[in-house]
XYZ file of N, CA, C and O in Angstrom:
680
model
N 2.849 -14.290 244.970
C 2.968 -13.249 243.961
C 3.101 -13.883 242.583
O 3.812 -14.855 242.396
N 2.460 -13.277 241.617
C 2.518 -13.779 240.256
C 3.702 -13.221 239.495
O 4.453 -12.372 239.997
N 3.856 -13.679 238.268
C 4.973 -13.249 237.425
C 4.881 -11.757 237.074
O 5.872 -11.108 236.783
N 3.675 -11.205 237.110
C 3.490 -9.796 236.735
C 3.257 -8.900 237.946
O 2.636 -7.856 237.838
N 3.745 -9.317 239.104
C 3.622 -8.463 240.277
C 5.005 -8.246 240.855
O 5.785 -9.177 241.005
N 5.324 -7.022 241.133
C 6.651 -6.695 241.642
C 7.264 -5.589 240.810
O 6.571 -4.722 240.283
N 8.564 -5.636 240.637
C 9.289 -4.628 239.880
C 9.002 -4.820 238.390
O 9.352 -5.856 237.824
N 8.386 -3.825 237.734
C 8.044 -3.978 236.314
C 9.245 -4.282 235.423
O 9.122 -4.992 234.440
N 10.407 -3.770 235.786
C 11.597 -3.992 234.963
C 12.064 -5.450 235.011
O 12.844 -5.870 234.176
N 11.593 -6.187 235.992
C 11.932 -7.605 236.093
C 10.870 -8.495 235.450
O 11.054 -9.703 235.371
N 9.769 -7.894 235.039
C 8.716 -8.655 234.369
C 9.113 -8.889 232.916
O 9.765 -8.047 232.295
N 8.708 -10.024 232.352
C 9.005 -10.248 230.936
C 8.141 -9.345 230.054
O 7.035 -8.956 230.435
N 8.667 -8.996 228.900
C 7.879 -8.286 227.900
C 6.974 -9.303 227.220
O 7.382 -10.435 226.985
N 5.745 -8.917 226.902
C 4.929 -9.821 226.085
C 5.222 -9.525 224.620
O 5.848 -8.520 224.269
N 4.807 -10.441 223.747
C 5.146 -10.325 222.325
C 4.694 -9.002 221.719
O 5.388 -8.427 220.886
N 3.553 -8.507 222.152
C 3.064 -7.225 221.635
C 3.977 -6.076 222.021
O 4.227 -5.175 221.221
N 4.485 -6.110 223.257
C 5.404 -5.058 223.699
C 6.717 -5.123 222.923
O 7.249 -4.082 222.518
N 7.211 -6.336 222.706
C 8.448 -6.492 221.934
C 8.253 -5.925 220.531
O 9.066 -5.140 220.041
N 7.162 -6.326 219.883
C 6.909 -5.853 218.524
C 6.715 -4.339 218.493
O 7.245 -3.656 217.612
N 5.986 -3.795 219.470
C 5.751 -2.349 219.513
C 7.056 -1.588 219.713
O 7.313 -0.596 219.020
N 7.884 -2.043 220.653
C 9.163 -1.376 220.900
C 10.065 -1.454 219.673
O 10.655 -0.453 219.262
N 10.171 -2.641 219.079
C 11.037 -2.841 217.926
C 10.552 -1.989 216.746
O 11.342 -1.296 216.105
N 9.260 -2.027 216.478
C 8.695 -1.266 215.349
C 8.827 0.237 215.561
O 9.145 0.981 214.634
N 8.563 0.687 216.790
C 8.670 2.109 217.101
C 10.120 2.565 216.923
O 10.375 3.636 216.378
N 11.065 1.735 217.373
C 12.480 2.064 217.223
C 12.872 2.140 215.757
O 13.540 3.088 215.330
N 12.434 1.168 214.975
C 12.732 1.157 213.543
C 12.192 2.421 212.867
O 12.901 3.091 212.112
N 10.957 2.774 213.165
C 10.322 3.951 212.564
C 10.997 5.241 213.023
O 11.230 6.147 212.214
N 11.326 5.317 214.300
C 11.960 6.529 214.823
C 13.345 6.729 214.215
O 13.714 7.854 213.854
N 14.100 5.649 214.073
C 15.406 5.755 213.408
C 15.246 6.233 211.969
O 16.036 7.047 211.488
N 14.221 5.745 211.281
C 13.956 6.173 209.902
C 13.597 7.656 209.855
O 14.020 8.375 208.944
N 12.813 8.102 210.819
C 12.437 9.521 210.875
C 13.658 10.405 211.113
O 13.798 11.447 210.475
N 14.533 9.985 212.013
C 15.751 10.764 212.274
C 16.539 10.935 210.982
O 16.971 12.037 210.639
N 16.710 9.850 210.255
C 17.447 9.890 208.994
C 16.775 10.840 207.997
O 17.439 11.659 207.350
N 15.462 10.720 207.886
C 14.719 11.589 206.959
C 14.835 13.056 207.364
O 15.053 13.931 206.516
N 14.714 13.344 208.657
C 14.793 14.728 209.117
C 16.192 15.302 208.937
O 16.343 16.488 208.652
N 17.221 14.460 209.117
C 18.592 14.936 208.893
C 18.793 15.309 207.429
O 19.583 16.204 207.118
N 18.088 14.645 206.540
C 18.155 14.989 205.117
C 17.303 16.220 204.830
O 17.749 17.164 204.169
N 16.070 16.223 205.352
C 15.150 17.326 205.062
C 15.610 18.657 205.644
O 15.326 19.708 205.073
N 16.330 18.620 206.758
C 16.776 19.870 207.376
C 17.717 20.635 206.440
O 17.809 21.858 206.496
N 18.373 19.898 205.544
C 19.239 20.544 204.548
C 18.436 21.386 203.561
O 18.979 22.283 202.924
N 17.159 21.098 203.423
C 16.288 21.802 202.484
C 15.634 23.034 203.105
O 14.999 23.809 202.401
N 15.739 23.172 204.408
C 15.016 24.213 205.140
C 15.777 25.529 205.133
O 16.957 25.571 205.473
N 15.073 26.584 204.771
C 15.650 27.926 204.797
C 15.168 28.731 205.992
O 15.851 29.641 206.452
N 14.000 28.405 206.513
C 13.417 29.144 207.627
C 14.087 28.747 208.941
O 14.112 27.558 209.298
N 14.598 29.719 209.667
C 15.298 29.462 210.923
C 14.422 28.855 212.000
O 14.870 27.997 212.768
N 13.168 29.298 212.087
C 12.256 28.767 213.099
C 11.937 27.290 212.825
O 11.881 26.477 213.759
N 11.745 26.950 211.567
C 11.470 25.559 211.212
C 12.702 24.701 211.475
O 12.590 23.583 211.990
N 13.871 25.224 211.160
C 15.115 24.480 211.409
C 15.264 24.203 212.907
O 15.622 23.093 213.314
N 14.945 25.193 213.731
C 15.031 25.035 215.188
C 14.047 23.962 215.668
O 14.404 23.110 216.493
N 12.827 23.978 215.149
C 11.825 22.963 215.512
C 12.302 21.573 215.098
O 12.192 20.608 215.867
N 12.849 21.469 213.894
C 13.314 20.168 213.414
C 14.465 19.638 214.276
O 14.527 18.435 214.560
N 15.351 20.519 214.706
C 16.443 20.094 215.589
C 15.878 19.585 216.913
O 16.360 18.588 217.466
N 14.838 20.243 217.403
C 14.189 19.803 218.637
C 13.514 18.439 218.445
O 13.601 17.566 219.315
N 12.888 18.244 217.298
C 12.248 16.954 216.986
C 13.310 15.856 216.880
O 13.134 14.754 217.425
N 14.411 16.136 216.194
C 15.489 15.145 216.059
C 16.046 14.774 217.437
O 16.241 13.593 217.737
N 16.261 15.758 218.287
C 16.777 15.483 219.637
C 15.796 14.630 220.439
O 16.216 13.707 221.153
N 14.504 14.933 220.330
C 13.489 14.139 221.038
C 13.500 12.695 220.532
O 13.437 11.749 221.327
N 13.603 12.524 219.221
C 13.653 11.176 218.637
C 14.893 10.425 219.106
O 14.812 9.231 219.441
N 16.032 11.093 219.140
C 17.265 10.442 219.584
C 17.173 10.020 221.051
O 17.674 8.953 221.435
N 16.502 10.813 221.865
C 16.279 10.465 223.267
C 15.399 9.214 223.368
O 15.676 8.310 224.166
N 14.353 9.149 222.566
C 13.477 7.975 222.553
C 14.259 6.719 222.152
O 14.118 5.667 222.776
N 15.079 6.858 221.129
C 15.879 5.727 220.636
C 16.755 5.167 221.756
O 16.807 3.948 221.963
N 17.439 6.044 222.478
C 18.326 5.595 223.561
C 17.555 4.781 224.598
O 18.005 3.721 225.035
N 16.390 5.282 224.996
C 15.602 4.610 226.026
C 15.082 3.251 225.554
O 15.125 2.266 226.301
N 14.602 3.196 224.335
C 14.058 1.936 223.812
C 15.170 0.918 223.604
O 14.995 -0.271 223.906
N 16.311 1.353 223.093
C 17.432 0.430 222.887
C 17.856 -0.234 224.194
O 18.169 -1.432 224.218
N 17.865 0.517 225.275
C 18.241 -0.046 226.580
C 17.291 -1.187 226.953
O 17.730 -2.269 227.342
N 15.999 -0.955 226.809
C 15.015 -1.979 227.178
C 15.145 -3.210 226.286
O 15.119 -4.343 226.775
N 15.282 -2.996 224.989
C 15.403 -4.143 224.089
C 16.674 -4.950 224.383
O 16.643 -6.180 224.408
N 17.774 -4.263 224.625
C 19.030 -4.968 224.937
C 18.921 -5.739 226.247
O 19.378 -6.887 226.338
N 18.306 -5.115 227.265
C 18.128 -5.798 228.548
C 17.290 -7.060 228.399
O 17.433 -8.000 229.172
N 16.404 -7.068 227.418
C 15.527 -8.212 227.193
C 16.007 -9.098 226.050
O 15.257 -9.937 225.548
N 17.259 -8.874 225.641
C 17.926 -9.698 224.630
C 17.161 -9.762 223.305
O 17.084 -10.799 222.662
N 16.616 -8.606 222.920
C 15.927 -8.480 221.634
C 16.872 -7.768 220.671
O 17.410 -6.702 221.007
N 17.088 -8.360 219.500
C 17.938 -7.738 218.494
C 17.372 -6.405 218.035
O 16.148 -6.239 217.929
N 18.248 -5.460 217.788
C 17.819 -4.125 217.362
C 17.617 -4.086 215.851
O 18.316 -4.780 215.107
N 16.686 -3.263 215.385
C 16.507 -3.122 213.937
C 17.686 -2.390 213.319
O 18.440 -1.707 214.030
N 17.846 -2.509 212.006
C 18.940 -1.767 211.360
C 18.743 -0.266 211.527
O 17.616 0.232 211.529
N 19.855 0.420 211.681
C 19.820 1.871 211.855
C 20.450 2.532 210.640
O 21.587 2.213 210.290
N 19.739 3.464 210.003
C 20.343 4.169 208.867
C 21.537 5.001 209.328
O 21.589 5.436 210.479
N 22.481 5.252 208.440
C 23.637 6.065 208.821
C 23.249 7.531 209.021
O 22.214 7.984 208.515
N 24.088 8.239 209.764
C 23.901 9.686 209.934
C 23.951 10.339 208.555
O 24.751 9.951 207.699
N 23.124 11.323 208.342
C 23.106 12.020 207.059
C 24.017 13.236 207.113
O 24.090 13.924 208.140
N 24.690 13.530 206.022
C 25.600 14.681 206.017
C 24.827 15.995 205.945
O 23.681 16.043 205.488
N 25.486 17.032 206.403
C 24.927 18.380 206.274
C 25.239 18.891 204.874
O 26.298 18.627 204.321
N 24.294 19.613 204.305
C 24.492 20.212 202.984
C 23.984 21.639 203.033
O 23.114 21.979 203.834
N 24.498 22.439 202.168
C 24.050 23.824 202.058
C 22.781 23.869 201.210
O 22.680 23.165 200.198
N 21.850 24.667 201.626
C 20.602 24.820 200.878
C 20.880 25.229 199.437
O 20.215 24.771 198.510
N 21.908 26.040 199.235
C 22.249 26.515 197.897
C 22.793 25.410 196.991
O 22.789 25.552 195.776
N 23.265 24.316 197.593
C 23.790 23.199 196.812
C 22.682 22.318 196.227
O 22.950 21.505 195.350
N 21.471 22.475 196.739
C 20.354 21.645 196.276
C 19.658 22.376 195.130
O 19.206 23.513 195.305
N 19.582 21.755 193.963
C 18.930 22.430 192.837
C 17.479 22.794 193.165
O 16.783 22.040 193.858
N 17.038 23.927 192.668
C 15.701 24.439 192.978
C 14.614 23.409 192.670
O 13.711 23.189 193.468
N 14.695 22.732 191.571
C 13.669 21.745 191.210
C 13.685 20.495 192.067
O 12.706 19.753 192.104
N 14.770 20.259 192.785
C 14.890 19.070 193.634
C 14.709 19.406 195.111
O 14.769 18.532 195.946
N 14.469 20.653 195.399
C 14.394 21.125 196.779
C 12.972 21.030 197.324
O 12.009 21.386 196.649
N 12.850 20.533 198.559
C 11.566 20.573 199.252
C 11.371 21.983 199.791
O 12.317 22.608 200.270
N 10.164 22.481 199.729
C 9.852 23.804 200.265
C 9.631 23.707 201.772
O 9.254 22.649 202.294
N 9.825 24.826 202.460
C 9.679 24.837 203.909
C 8.291 24.364 204.344
O 8.171 23.594 205.301
N 7.249 24.805 203.646
C 5.901 24.392 204.045
C 5.686 22.889 203.842
O 4.967 22.249 204.605
N 6.337 22.302 202.841
C 6.236 20.851 202.612
C 6.948 20.080 203.718
O 6.425 19.069 204.221
N 8.114 20.546 204.114
C 8.867 19.904 205.191
C 8.081 20.015 206.492
O 7.940 19.046 207.241
N 7.532 21.191 206.745
C 6.764 21.407 207.965
C 5.527 20.506 208.014
O 5.206 19.943 209.069
N 4.857 20.351 206.884
C 3.686 19.473 206.832
C 4.069 18.022 207.109
O 3.365 17.306 207.837
N 5.197 17.582 206.567
C 5.678 16.209 206.785
C 6.005 15.979 208.253
O 5.593 14.973 208.845
N 6.725 16.899 208.850
C 7.100 16.755 210.255
C 5.850 16.776 211.140
O 5.709 15.960 212.053
N 4.922 17.669 210.847
C 3.680 17.743 211.620
C 2.858 16.465 211.520
O 2.312 15.983 212.519
N 2.777 15.904 210.329
C 2.033 14.651 210.138
C 2.713 13.511 210.888
O 2.037 12.663 211.494
N 4.042 13.480 210.868
C 4.768 12.436 211.597
C 4.555 12.555 213.102
O 4.420 11.547 213.806
N 4.540 13.775 213.607
C 4.291 13.982 215.036
C 2.899 13.462 215.393
O 2.725 12.769 216.402
N 1.911 13.775 214.562
C 0.543 13.304 214.816
C 0.473 11.779 214.809
O -0.165 11.164 215.671
N 1.161 11.162 213.864
C 1.202 9.702 213.798
C 1.886 9.132 215.042
O 1.449 8.121 215.597
N 2.949 9.794 215.482
C 3.652 9.366 216.688
C 2.781 9.431 217.930
O 2.869 8.570 218.809
N 1.920 10.451 218.010
C 0.990 10.552 219.136
C 0.067 9.337 219.188
O -0.158 8.758 220.253
N -0.450 8.949 218.039
C -1.338 7.785 217.968
C -0.571 6.512 218.346
O -1.067 5.673 219.107
N 0.648 6.378 217.838
C 1.462 5.202 218.158
C 1.736 5.113 219.657
O 1.619 4.033 220.251
N 2.102 6.230 220.256
C 2.371 6.231 221.699
C 1.124 5.836 222.485
O 1.198 5.019 223.414
N -0.022 6.389 222.115
C -1.270 6.055 222.800
C -1.594 4.573 222.670
O -2.029 3.928 223.639
N -1.389 4.025 221.494
C -1.654 2.601 221.264
C -0.751 1.739 222.136
O -1.217 0.784 222.773
N 0.526 2.063 222.170
C 1.475 1.277 222.961
C 1.149 1.386 224.450
O 1.219 0.387 225.181
N 0.759 2.566 224.903
C 0.360 2.738 226.305
C -0.801 1.787 226.624
O -0.797 1.091 227.633
N -1.785 1.755 225.740
C -2.970 0.927 225.965
C -2.704 -0.567 225.904
O -3.406 -1.352 226.534
N -1.692 -0.973 225.155
C -1.389 -2.397 224.996
C -0.379 -2.920 226.009
O -0.198 -4.131 226.130
N 0.272 -2.019 226.728
C 1.351 -2.431 227.636
C 0.816 -3.002 228.932
O -0.172 -2.520 229.492
N 1.502 -4.035 229.400
C 1.233 -4.603 230.715
C 2.265 -4.077 231.699
O 1.959 -3.803 232.850
N 3.494 -3.908 231.225
C 4.541 -3.372 232.096
C 4.346 -1.868 232.271
O 4.266 -1.119 231.300
N 4.268 -1.460 233.535
C 4.035 -0.045 233.830
C 5.155 0.846 233.325
O 4.900 1.960 232.866
N 6.404 0.372 233.376
C 7.517 1.210 232.939
C 7.439 1.511 231.441
O 7.782 2.615 231.005
N 6.935 0.561 230.666
C 6.764 0.786 229.224
C 5.662 1.823 229.004
O 5.829 2.775 228.231
N 4.541 1.651 229.698
C 3.431 2.595 229.556
C 3.840 4.004 229.977
O 3.521 4.983 229.294
N 4.564 4.111 231.077
C 5.017 5.425 231.559
C 5.988 6.064 230.567
O 5.890 7.258 230.267
N 6.920 5.260 230.050
C 7.887 5.783 229.091
C 7.175 6.346 227.860
O 7.479 7.455 227.401
N 6.196 5.597 227.329
C 5.476 6.090 226.161
C 4.538 7.239 226.513
O 4.233 8.080 225.664
N 4.110 7.320 227.763
C 3.367 8.492 228.216
C 4.232 9.738 228.165
O 3.784 10.821 227.759
N 5.506 9.586 228.539
C 6.451 10.710 228.456
C 6.720 11.088 227.001
O 6.769 12.272 226.663
N 6.880 10.068 226.142
C 7.067 10.350 224.717
C 5.854 11.109 224.179
O 5.991 12.046 223.391
N 4.662 10.681 224.595
C 3.414 11.300 224.133
C 3.359 12.767 224.549
O 2.992 13.641 223.748
N 3.734 13.032 225.785
C 3.724 14.415 226.282
C 4.682 15.292 225.480
O 4.343 16.419 225.100
N 5.868 14.769 225.214
C 6.851 15.515 224.413
C 6.301 15.774 223.016
O 6.416 16.888 222.486
N 5.699 14.756 222.407
C 5.141 14.912 221.057
C 3.980 15.906 221.050
O 3.835 16.676 220.098
N 3.164 15.898 222.085
C 2.054 16.856 222.154
C 2.581 18.288 222.211
O 2.037 19.189 221.560
N 3.656 18.483 222.944
C 4.286 19.810 223.013
C 4.845 20.202 221.646
O 4.667 21.342 221.192
N 5.516 19.261 220.988
C 6.064 19.531 219.651
C 4.941 19.782 218.644
O 5.087 20.633 217.760
N 3.832 19.067 218.780
C 2.691 19.275 217.882
C 2.135 20.689 218.036
O 1.795 21.342 217.041
N 2.054 21.162 219.260
C 1.564 22.526 219.500
C 2.516 23.551 218.888
O 2.084 24.536 218.271
N 3.815 23.336 219.040
C 4.808 24.246 218.448
C 4.710 24.225 216.921
O 4.809 25.266 216.269
N 4.533 23.037 216.373
C 4.406 22.892 214.923
C 3.167 23.624 214.412
O 3.228 24.340 213.400
N 2.063 23.447 215.088
C 0.822 24.120 214.685
C 0.979 25.639 214.748
O 0.616 26.352 213.804
N 1.556 26.112 215.835
C 1.764 27.556 215.991
C 2.659 28.094 214.874
O 2.375 29.129 214.261
N 3.740 27.380 214.575
C 4.663 27.784 213.518
C 3.953 27.830 212.162
O 4.096 28.795 211.410
N 3.171 26.792 211.862
C 2.449 26.750 210.586
C 1.452 27.898 210.462
O 1.281 28.452 209.371
N 0.810 28.250 211.549
C -0.127 29.379 211.518
C 0.615 30.698 211.328
O 0.216 31.531 210.510
N 1.704 30.884 212.080
C 2.473 32.127 211.992
C 3.063 32.338 210.604
O 3.113 33.463 210.110
N 3.508 31.278 209.971
C 4.163 31.373 208.663
C 3.159 31.347 207.508
O 3.542 31.549 206.354
N 1.895 31.082 207.810
C 0.890 31.006 206.748
C 0.989 29.725 205.933
O 0.539 29.672 204.794
N 1.554 28.681 206.533
C 1.750 27.425 205.818
C 0.585 26.462 205.974
O 0.522 25.448 205.296
N -0.316 26.757 206.875
C -1.410 25.822 207.130
C -2.499 26.024 206.081
O -2.830 27.149 205.711
N -2.988 24.934 205.564
C -4.073 24.988 204.595
C -5.282 24.310 205.231
O -5.334 23.080 205.308
N -6.226 25.113 205.718
C -7.375 24.492 206.389
C -8.331 23.866 205.370
O -8.411 24.308 204.219
N -9.052 22.855 205.811
C -10.099 22.309 204.944
C -11.211 23.348 204.849
O -11.194 24.354 205.563
N -12.202 23.120 203.976
C -13.305 24.090 203.911
C -13.903 24.300 205.300
O -14.137 23.339 206.037
N -14.074 25.560 205.644
C -14.603 25.878 206.964
C -16.128 25.798 206.946
O -16.780 26.228 205.996
N -16.662 25.223 208.001
C -18.104 25.061 208.106
C -18.712 26.366 208.594
O -18.299 26.930 209.598
N -19.688 26.851 207.859
C -20.364 28.071 208.247
C -21.801 27.693 208.568
O -22.506 27.128 207.715
N -22.236 28.007 209.753
C -23.580 27.659 210.174
C -24.611 28.483 209.436
O -24.411 29.668 209.144
N -25.742 27.874 209.099
C -26.835 28.606 208.437
C -27.364 29.713 209.328
O -27.826 30.733 208.840
N -27.276 29.517 210.631
C -27.744 30.545 211.564
C -26.944 31.822 211.415
O -27.460 32.911 211.656
N -25.675 31.713 211.004
C -24.835 32.903 210.825
C -25.291 33.727 209.621
O -25.051 34.917 209.558
N -25.940 33.075 208.640
C -26.404 33.778 207.456
C -27.612 34.668 207.733
O -27.874 35.621 207.016
N -28.355 34.346 208.764
C -29.598 35.086 209.069
C -29.338 36.351 209.809
O -28.481 36.604 210.515
């Protein structure tokens, strides 16, 4: 049996997996911090609920990745501190992010996360890493669908110019 046959958790991580896990953890921690700040700007209850769900999903990912990095004696990236809760009314109007802006940011981050998860799945040799990021991908796909639905319902989505076929003109 070779070094990469047997229990995946006993296999060594390759440098790409270490870098992917570390970078993903660093980015996810940054997103949590940003969302904890941005949620203070949100007035829409549905968007606030979605953001809480996104934050919880990110925190779950962080826990799982930290375990793997610690087991493999990889130092963890710095983690930003928890952000305080603030009242929307305490934020001056000119300094406040609008709900549609926050929603667009969260939606774009989810889309970026989907690509990151797919990339890590494709680069992984350890099956447990690929499976874990497959689960993250599934969660993000569900959140992306909720985000899209919310943006459509609230009228926050700005579509690019729609293509109209010449055949429709006839």
